[in-house]
XYZ file of C-alpha atoms in Angstrom:
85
model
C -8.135 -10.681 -5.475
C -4.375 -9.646 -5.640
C -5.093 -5.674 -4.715
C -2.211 -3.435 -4.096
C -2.382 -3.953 -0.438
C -2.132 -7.536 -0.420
C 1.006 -7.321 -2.765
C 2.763 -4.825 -0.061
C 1.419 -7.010 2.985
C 2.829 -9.883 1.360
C 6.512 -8.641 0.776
C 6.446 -8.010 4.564
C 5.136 -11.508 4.902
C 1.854 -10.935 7.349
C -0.084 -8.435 8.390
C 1.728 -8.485 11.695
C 5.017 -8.143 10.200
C 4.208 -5.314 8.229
C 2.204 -3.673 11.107
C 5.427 -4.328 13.890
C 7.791 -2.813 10.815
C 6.003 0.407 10.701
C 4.688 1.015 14.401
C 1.289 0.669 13.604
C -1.743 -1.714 14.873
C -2.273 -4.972 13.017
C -5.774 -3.655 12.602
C -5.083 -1.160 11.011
C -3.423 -2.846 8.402
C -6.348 -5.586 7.996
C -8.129 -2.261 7.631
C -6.418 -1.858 4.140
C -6.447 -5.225 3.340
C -10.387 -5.088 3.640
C -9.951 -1.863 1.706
C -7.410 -2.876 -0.743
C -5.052 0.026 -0.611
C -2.572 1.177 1.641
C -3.366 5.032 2.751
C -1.201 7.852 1.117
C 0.387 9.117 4.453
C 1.727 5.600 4.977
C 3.338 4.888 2.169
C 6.670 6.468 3.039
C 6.937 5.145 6.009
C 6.426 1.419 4.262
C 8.886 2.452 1.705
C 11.986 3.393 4.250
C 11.341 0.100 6.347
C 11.325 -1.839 2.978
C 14.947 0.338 2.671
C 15.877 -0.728 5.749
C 15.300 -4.640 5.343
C 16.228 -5.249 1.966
C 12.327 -5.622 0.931
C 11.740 -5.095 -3.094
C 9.598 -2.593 -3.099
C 9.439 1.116 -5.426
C 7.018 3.908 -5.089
C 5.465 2.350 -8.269
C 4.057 -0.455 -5.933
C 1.676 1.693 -4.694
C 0.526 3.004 -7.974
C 0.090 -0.007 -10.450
C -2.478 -2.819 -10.513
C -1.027 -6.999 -10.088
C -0.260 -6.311 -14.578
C 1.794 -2.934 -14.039
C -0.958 -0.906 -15.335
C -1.941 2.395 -13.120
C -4.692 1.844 -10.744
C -8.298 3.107 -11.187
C -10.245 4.379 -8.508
C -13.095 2.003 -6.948
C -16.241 2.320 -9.242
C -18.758 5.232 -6.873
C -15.398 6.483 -5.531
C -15.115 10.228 -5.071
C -11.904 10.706 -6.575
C -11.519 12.110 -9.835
C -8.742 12.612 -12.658
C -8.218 16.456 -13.456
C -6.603 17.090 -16.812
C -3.539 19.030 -16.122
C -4.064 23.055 -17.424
């Protein structure tokens, strides 16, 4: 499965790569691979290191499924889409 995770992870190369870029444990980021998403308060972080290194990478990355279209949440998730008021 090519999940939004594994299409970060794999700009950086490895999971170790990514995890040395960003100061964080490389189980932490097989975490999100397992998971399939990279968590919210992360993201910028990833996103100034990608900056940094020349590493294609947009906000959008974090928000769109392997086609471009938005991600859903996982079927039995608790999240849920509010219509705006």
């Amino acid at each position: 499965m090519n999940t939004q995770a594994d299409r970060i992870i794999g700009r950086f190369g490895t999971q170790t790569a990514l995890a040395d870029a960003i100061g964080v444990r490389q189980s932490a980021v097989a975490a999100w691979k397992r998971r399939g998403i990279i968590p919210a308060r992360q993201q910028l972080r990833i996103l100034e290191v990608a900056r940094e290194r020349g590493i294609p990478l947009e906000p959008a990355d974090f928000f769109e499924d392997g086609a471009g279209s938005p991600l859903q949440p996982p079927r039995g998730s608790s999240v849920t889409a509010h219509a705006a008021e």
